[in-house]
mmCIF file of C-alpha atoms in Angstrom:
data_model
loop_
_atom_site.group_PDB
_atom_site.id
_atom_site.type_symbol
_atom_site.label_atom_id
_atom_site.label_comp_id
_atom_site.label_asym_id
_atom_site.label_seq_id
_atom_site.Cartn_x
_atom_site.Cartn_y
_atom_site.Cartn_z
ATOM 1 C CA MET P 1 -52.786 20.620 30.523
ATOM 2 C CA PRO P 2 -49.203 19.747 30.901
ATOM 3 C CA ARG P 3 -46.066 22.125 30.643
ATOM 4 C CA ARG P 4 -44.310 23.005 28.318
ATOM 5 C CA VAL P 5 -40.829 23.639 28.473
ATOM 6 C CA ARG P 6 -39.329 25.821 26.684
ATOM 7 C CA VAL P 7 -35.269 23.919 25.379
ATOM 8 C CA ALA P 8 -33.341 27.028 24.062
ATOM 9 C CA SER P 9 -31.328 25.843 21.029
ATOM 10 C CA PRO P 10 -27.054 25.733 21.559
ATOM 11 C CA SER P 11 -25.795 28.547 20.250
ATOM 12 C CA PRO P 12 -24.229 28.396 17.258
ATOM 13 C CA SER P 13 -20.703 29.089 18.998
ATOM 14 C CA VAL P 14 -21.259 25.635 20.668
ATOM 15 C CA LEU P 15 -22.798 23.960 17.867
ATOM 16 C CA LEU P 16 -19.091 25.380 15.879
ATOM 17 C CA CYS P 17 -17.136 24.146 19.079
ATOM 18 C CA ALA P 18 -19.330 21.056 18.273
ATOM 19 C CA GLN P 19 -18.558 19.515 15.229
ATOM 20 C CA SER P 20 -14.896 20.561 15.386
ATOM 21 C CA LEU P 21 -15.068 18.076 18.424
ATOM 22 C CA ALA P 22 -16.193 15.922 16.111
ATOM 23 C CA ASN P 23 -14.369 16.601 13.520
ATOM 24 C CA GLN P 24 -10.834 15.976 15.133
ATOM 25 C CA ILE P 25 -12.256 12.471 16.366
ATOM 26 C CA LEU P 26 -13.024 11.069 12.861
ATOM 27 C CA SER P 27 -9.847 13.060 11.778
ATOM 28 C CA ASP P 28 -7.488 11.073 13.986
ATOM 29 C CA MET P 29 -7.320 7.174 13.290
ATOM 30 C CA TRP P 30 -6.585 5.355 10.333
ATOM 31 C CA ASN P 31 -10.084 3.204 9.495
ATOM 32 C CA GLY P 32 -10.550 3.294 13.717
ATOM 33 C CA LYS P 33 -6.630 2.055 13.888
ATOM 34 C CA THR P 34 -4.884 4.661 16.606
ATOM 35 C CA VAL P 35 -1.572 5.889 15.120
ATOM 36 C CA SER P 36 1.623 6.826 17.196
ATOM 37 C CA LEU P 37 4.743 8.106 15.232
ATOM 38 C CA VAL P 38 7.787 7.705 17.168
ATOM 39 C CA LEU P 39 11.064 9.822 16.078
ATOM 40 C CA PRO P 40 14.398 9.195 18.177
ATOM 41 C CA THR P 41 16.619 13.541 18.193
ATOM 42 C CA TYR P 42 19.717 14.351 18.951
ATOM 43 C CA ARG P 43 21.427 15.887 16.240
ATOM 44 C CA GLU P 44 18.605 17.506 14.088
ATOM 45 C CA LYS P 45 17.380 21.626 16.046
ATOM 46 C CA ASP P 46 16.468 23.042 12.065
ATOM 47 C CA SER P 47 14.214 20.363 10.970
ATOM 48 C CA ILE P 48 12.536 18.399 14.058
ATOM 49 C CA ARG P 49 10.051 21.517 13.596
ATOM 50 C CA ARG P 50 9.373 21.232 10.599
ATOM 51 C CA VAL P 51 8.880 17.810 10.569
ATOM 52 C CA LEU P 52 6.820 17.354 14.071
ATOM 53 C CA GLU P 53 4.267 19.501 11.861
ATOM 54 C CA GLU P 54 5.053 17.783 8.394
ATOM 55 C CA PHE P 55 3.137 15.019 9.636
ATOM 56 C CA VAL P 56 0.681 16.333 12.573
ATOM 57 C CA ALA P 57 -0.576 18.156 9.858
ATOM 58 C CA THR P 58 -1.703 14.043 7.900
ATOM 59 C CA SER P 59 -4.792 14.648 10.977
ATOM 60 C CA TRP P 60 -3.964 11.167 10.787
ATOM 61 C CA LEU P 61 -1.942 11.221 14.280
ATOM 62 C CA ASP P 62 -3.911 10.227 17.852
ATOM 63 C CA GLU P 63 0.017 10.679 19.013
ATOM 64 C CA VAL P 64 3.833 11.476 18.642
ATOM 65 C CA ILE P 65 7.230 10.812 20.536
ATOM 66 C CA VAL P 66 9.653 12.433 20.080
ATOM 67 C CA VAL P 67 12.704 10.712 22.648
ATOM 68 C CA ASP P 68 15.232 13.500 22.966
ATOM 69 C CA ASN P 69 18.930 11.327 23.193
ATOM 70 C CA ASN P 70 20.797 13.224 24.999
ATOM 71 C CA ALA P 71 19.200 15.898 21.493
ATOM 72 C CA GLU P 72 21.411 20.192 21.769
ATOM 73 C CA ALA P 73 20.584 23.163 23.178
ATOM 74 C CA GLY P 74 17.089 23.946 21.433
ATOM 75 C CA THR P 75 15.549 20.943 20.047
ATOM 76 C CA ARG P 76 12.993 21.242 23.130
ATOM 77 C CA GLU P 77 12.604 24.728 22.427
ATOM 78 C CA GLU P 78 11.943 23.754 18.892
ATOM 79 C CA ILE P 79 8.757 21.005 19.935
ATOM 80 C CA GLN P 80 7.667 23.550 21.995
ATOM 81 C CA LYS P 81 6.171 25.896 18.761
ATOM 82 C CA VAL P 82 3.861 22.477 17.448
ATOM 83 C CA ASN P 83 1.277 23.464 16.510
ATOM 84 C CA ARG P 84 -1.225 20.841 17.929
ATOM 85 C CA GLY P 85 1.504 20.083 20.440
ATOM 86 C CA ASP P 86 -1.507 18.123 22.543
ATOM 87 C CA LEU P 87 -0.893 15.370 20.377
ATOM 88 C CA ILE P 88 3.423 15.656 21.286
ATOM 89 C CA ARG P 89 5.186 13.799 24.035
ATOM 90 C CA VAL P 90 8.065 13.987 24.929
ATOM 91 C CA LEU P 91 10.641 11.421 26.437
ATOM 92 C CA HIS P 92 14.636 11.968 28.025
ATOM 93 C CA GLU P 93 16.468 8.705 26.769
ATOM 94 C CA LYS P 94 19.942 9.805 28.826
ATOM 95 C CA ARG P 95 22.030 6.155 27.407
ATOM 96 C CA GLN P 96 23.444 7.409 24.486
ATOM 97 C CA GLY P 97 22.752 5.157 21.123
ATOM 98 C CA TYR P 98 19.772 4.552 18.106
ATOM 99 C CA GLY P 99 19.122 1.977 19.715
ATOM 100 C CA TYR P 100 18.461 2.899 22.811
ATOM 101 C CA ALA P 101 16.687 6.387 22.198
ATOM 102 C CA LEU P 102 14.066 3.914 19.579
ATOM 103 C CA GLN P 103 13.829 1.373 21.149
ATOM 104 C CA THR P 104 12.090 3.239 25.104
ATOM 105 C CA GLY P 105 9.690 5.463 22.145
ATOM 106 C CA LEU P 106 8.155 2.394 20.063
ATOM 107 C CA LEU P 107 7.210 0.521 23.784
ATOM 108 C CA ALA P 108 5.993 3.547 25.187
ATOM 109 C CA ALA P 109 3.207 3.694 21.699
ATOM 110 C CA THR P 110 0.532 2.717 22.269
ATOM 111 C CA GLY P 111 -2.028 2.637 18.756
ATOM 112 C CA ASP P 112 -2.163 -0.429 16.837
ATOM 113 C CA TYR P 113 0.195 1.347 14.571
ATOM 114 C CA ILE P 114 3.338 2.154 15.687
ATOM 115 C CA VAL P 115 5.868 4.553 12.909
ATOM 116 C CA SER P 116 8.944 5.351 13.138
ATOM 117 C CA ILE P 117 11.825 7.966 10.967
ATOM 118 C CA GLU P 118 14.032 9.740 12.071
ATOM 119 C CA PRO P 119 13.425 14.370 12.148
ATOM 120 C CA ASP P 120 16.384 15.011 10.251
ATOM 121 C CA GLY P 121 13.834 16.053 7.174
ATOM 122 C CA THR P 122 14.970 13.042 4.446
ATOM 123 C CA TYR P 123 11.153 11.104 5.497
ATOM 124 C CA GLY P 124 8.048 13.089 4.367
ATOM 125 C CA ALA P 125 4.109 12.981 4.814
ATOM 126 C CA GLY P 126 3.621 12.364 1.869
ATOM 127 C CA ASP P 127 4.263 8.645 2.299
ATOM 128 C CA LEU P 128 2.773 8.522 5.545
ATOM 129 C CA LYS P 129 -1.025 6.758 3.267
ATOM 130 C CA ARG P 130 1.488 4.094 1.800
ATOM 131 C CA PHE P 131 1.820 3.523 4.322
ATOM 132 C CA PHE P 132 -1.643 2.954 6.012
ATOM 133 C CA VAL P 133 -2.786 0.272 3.179
ATOM 134 C CA PHE P 134 -0.269 -1.820 3.418
ATOM 135 C CA GLY P 135 -0.418 -1.745 7.306
ATOM 136 C CA GLU P 136 -3.635 -3.053 6.870
ATOM 137 C CA ASP P 137 -2.734 -6.393 5.523
ATOM 138 C CA PHE P 138 1.015 -6.720 6.745
ATOM 139 C CA PRO P 139 2.013 -6.598 9.869
ATOM 140 C CA VAL P 140 5.241 -4.946 8.880
ATOM 141 C CA VAL P 141 5.256 -1.958 6.276
ATOM 142 C CA LEU P 142 9.628 -0.808 5.067
ATOM 143 C CA GLY P 143 10.418 1.498 3.508
ATOM 144 C CA SER P 144 12.750 1.157 0.737
ATOM 145 C CA ARG P 145 15.350 4.287 -0.590
ATOM 146 C CA ALA P 146 16.354 2.778 -3.150
ATOM 147 C CA ALA P 147 12.879 1.605 -4.991
ATOM 148 C CA VAL P 148 13.053 4.913 -7.273
ATOM 149 C CA LYS P 149 15.871 6.657 -8.228
ATOM 150 C CA THR P 150 16.960 9.312 -5.713
ATOM 151 C CA LYS P 151 19.004 12.529 -6.313
ATOM 152 C CA ASN P 152 20.266 12.833 -2.938
ATOM 153 C CA LYS P 153 24.266 13.494 -1.844
ATOM 154 C CA ASP P 154 23.286 11.221 0.767
ATOM 155 C CA TRP P 155 22.094 8.828 -0.667
ATOM 156 C CA GLY P 156 25.822 7.699 -2.510
ATOM 157 C CA PHE P 157 25.781 4.803 -5.470
ATOM 158 C CA TRP P 158 27.462 2.474 -3.289
ATOM 159 C CA ARG P 159 26.098 3.186 -0.064
ATOM 160 C CA ARG P 160 22.396 2.413 -2.443
ATOM 161 C CA GLU P 161 23.641 -0.466 -4.185
ATOM 162 C CA VAL P 162 25.165 -2.419 -0.418
ATOM 163 C CA ASN P 163 22.090 -1.828 0.103
ATOM 164 C CA ILE P 164 20.057 -3.665 -2.904
ATOM 165 C CA LEU P 165 23.137 -6.134 -1.932
ATOM 166 C CA TYR P 166 22.593 -7.254 1.322
ATOM 167 C CA GLY P 167 18.817 -7.592 1.122
ATOM 168 C CA ILE P 168 19.587 -9.616 -2.287
ATOM 169 C CA LEU P 169 21.333 -12.005 0.578
ATOM 170 C CA ILE P 170 18.923 -11.577 2.957
ATOM 171 C CA HIS P 171 15.979 -13.553 0.291
ATOM 172 C CA LEU P 172 18.798 -16.231 -0.364
ATOM 173 C CA LEU P 173 19.754 -16.193 3.602
ATOM 174 C CA PHE P 174 16.544 -16.116 5.002
ATOM 175 C CA HIS P 175 14.382 -17.702 1.456
ATOM 176 C CA THR P 176 11.451 -14.222 2.367
ATOM 177 C CA ASN P 177 10.588 -11.059 0.372
ATOM 178 C CA VAL P 178 12.718 -9.677 -2.208
ATOM 179 C CA LEU P 179 14.770 -6.930 0.008
ATOM 180 C CA THR P 180 15.880 -3.368 -1.602
ATOM 181 C CA ASP P 181 17.044 -1.861 1.510
ATOM 182 C CA THR P 182 18.501 -2.591 4.851
ATOM 183 C CA GLY P 183 19.324 0.446 6.619
ATOM 184 C CA CYS P 184 15.959 2.276 5.710
ATOM 185 C CA THR P 185 14.445 3.831 9.055
ATOM 186 C CA TYR P 186 11.406 4.996 7.488
ATOM 187 C CA LYS P 187 8.793 1.919 9.094
ATOM 188 C CA LEU P 188 5.868 1.392 9.367
ATOM 189 C CA MET P 189 4.776 -2.494 12.368
ATOM 190 C CA HIS P 190 1.484 -3.069 14.507
ATOM 191 C CA ARG P 191 1.727 -3.151 18.189
ATOM 192 C CA ASP P 192 1.858 -5.947 19.043
ATOM 193 C CA VAL P 193 4.982 -7.500 16.933
ATOM 194 C CA ILE P 194 6.924 -4.850 18.739
ATOM 195 C CA ARG P 195 5.959 -6.379 21.657
ATOM 196 C CA ARG P 196 6.903 -9.675 20.444
ATOM 197 C CA LEU P 197 10.424 -9.326 19.218
ATOM 198 C CA SER P 198 11.825 -6.486 21.788
ATOM 199 C CA SER P 199 12.969 -8.912 24.789
ATOM 200 C CA GLN P 200 15.510 -10.436 22.134
ATOM 201 C CA TRP P 201 16.275 -6.624 20.982
ATOM 202 C CA ARG P 202 20.106 -6.479 21.217
ATOM 203 C CA GLU P 203 21.531 -3.509 19.519
ATOM 204 C CA THR P 204 21.947 0.076 21.251
ATOM 205 C CA SER P 205 23.919 2.362 18.299
ATOM 206 C CA SER P 206 21.819 3.022 14.992
ATOM 207 C CA TYR P 207 23.448 -0.606 13.697
ATOM 208 C CA PHE P 208 19.444 -1.456 15.860
ATOM 209 C CA ALA P 209 17.134 -0.105 12.665
ATOM 210 C CA THR P 210 18.872 -2.806 11.336
ATOM 211 C CA GLU P 211 18.490 -5.213 14.217
ATOM 212 C CA LEU P 212 14.596 -4.656 14.206
ATOM 213 C CA MET P 213 14.480 -5.748 10.210
ATOM 214 C CA LEU P 214 16.125 -8.818 10.109
ATOM 215 C CA LEU P 215 14.057 -10.000 13.567
ATOM 216 C CA VAL P 216 11.467 -8.950 11.589
ATOM 217 C CA VAL P 217 12.514 -11.716 9.154
ATOM 218 C CA SER P 218 13.479 -14.400 10.101
ATOM 219 C CA HIS P 219 10.205 -14.253 12.222
ATOM 220 C CA GLY P 220 8.344 -15.163 9.450
ATOM 221 C CA ILE P 221 6.531 -12.179 10.313
ATOM 222 C CA ARG P 222 5.092 -11.273 7.339
ATOM 223 C CA PHE P 223 6.091 -7.845 5.706
ATOM 224 C CA VAL P 224 6.037 -5.815 2.597
ATOM 225 C CA GLU P 225 8.729 -3.333 1.044
ATOM 226 C CA ILE P 226 6.842 0.160 0.456
ATOM 227 C CA PRO P 227 9.381 2.913 -2.122
ATOM 228 C CA VAL P 228 9.826 6.137 -0.114
ATOM 229 C CA THR P 229 10.629 9.660 -0.842
ATOM 230 C CA PHE P 230 14.557 10.441 0.279
ATOM 231 C CA GLN P 231 14.933 13.801 0.788
ATOM 232 C CA GLU P 232 18.751 15.756 1.365
ATOM 233 C CA ARG P 233 19.084 16.079 5.430
ATOM 234 C CA VAL P 234 19.596 19.204 7.201
ATOM 235 C CA GLY P 235 22.840 19.668 8.710
ATOM 236 C CA PRO P 236 25.303 17.054 9.325
ATOM 237 C CA SER P 237 25.004 12.661 9.994
ATOM 238 C CA THR P 238 26.838 11.735 13.334
ATOM 239 C CA VAL P 239 26.959 8.115 11.547
ATOM 240 C CA ILE P 240 27.237 8.406 7.094
ATOM 241 C CA SER P 241 30.345 11.178 7.610
ATOM 242 C CA GLY P 242 32.856 10.191 6.024
ATOM 243 C CA ASN P 243 33.868 7.241 3.802
ATOM 244 C CA PHE P 244 35.872 5.070 6.724
ATOM 245 C CA ARG P 245 32.236 5.835 8.512
ATOM 246 C CA LEU P 246 30.490 3.820 5.722
ATOM 247 C CA PHE P 247 33.002 0.786 5.050
ATOM 248 C CA ARG P 248 32.575 0.398 8.673
ATOM 249 C CA LEU P 249 28.258 0.580 8.788
ATOM 250 C CA GLY P 250 28.485 -1.901 6.050
ATOM 251 C CA LEU P 251 30.972 -4.155 7.365
ATOM 252 C CA VAL P 252 29.164 -4.581 11.063
ATOM 253 C CA GLY P 253 25.643 -4.884 8.091
ATOM 254 C CA LEU P 254 27.244 -7.636 7.328
ATOM 255 C CA ARG P 255 28.606 -9.258 10.085
ATOM 256 C CA GLN P 256 24.709 -9.171 11.295
ATOM 257 C CA ILE P 257 23.064 -10.722 8.695
ATOM 258 C CA LEU P 258 25.524 -13.865 9.219
ATOM 259 C CA LYS P 259 24.935 -13.543 12.432
ATOM 260 C CA SER P 260 21.047 -13.499 12.682
ATOM 261 C CA ARG P 261 20.666 -16.647 10.011
ATOM 262 C CA PHE P 262 23.719 -18.501 11.166
ATOM 263 C CA PHE P 263 24.279 -18.097 15.003
ATOM 264 C CA ALA P 264 20.457 -16.491 16.733
ATOM 265 C CA ASP P 265 20.699 -16.596 19.820
#
């Protein structure tokens, strides 16, 4: 008679571990698309841990890239306290400037969908699903802080209205979608769009956010704008503090728009 072979049943702990692994594999990604989150950091020590934990908790991220742009002391220690730290990769960009830092992160990201935010507490993970839904049909999804009314000391009347006016100007000059916010840094881009535009990146400071949007528009890449929740920043801003800086930011933004339309490389 053939000899019977008894196969031992896996223990409950093994089954639980296997189920947990399967759930993790299925929970990461969005409808089969891998997702990268990119965050440049400079002066966000007091908010970066909370922001990272909020986004990681969605279970949609396959990797998180934090770009240390000569960040203040203690920032890396805060990052190390985050649960699921295995998802997080910290890069160091020595060249000072938001543009340098974000470019480094975008080029290092491997996801099909690449989302960028700032870790200062202004943006939340509650809007992330909306980006993914629209990202299925559009290669670029832009956040808008002006699409909904926001009570926020960092989002004053003139800052909001200038963004709306510049959006109208871009719409008229480029015959494109209606825009309401030209400076929002909450974006989703398909990886191939980033690779396509990277050779034309010129701005290395905070003006890179507007340059990136203008490159999308001027190249005729399909995009859509969606509302996002804009909360008060944790700690002072190094970019928009003071009326003079806001005025200068507005002038540079106008120059960028006109240059992109009439004097593009």
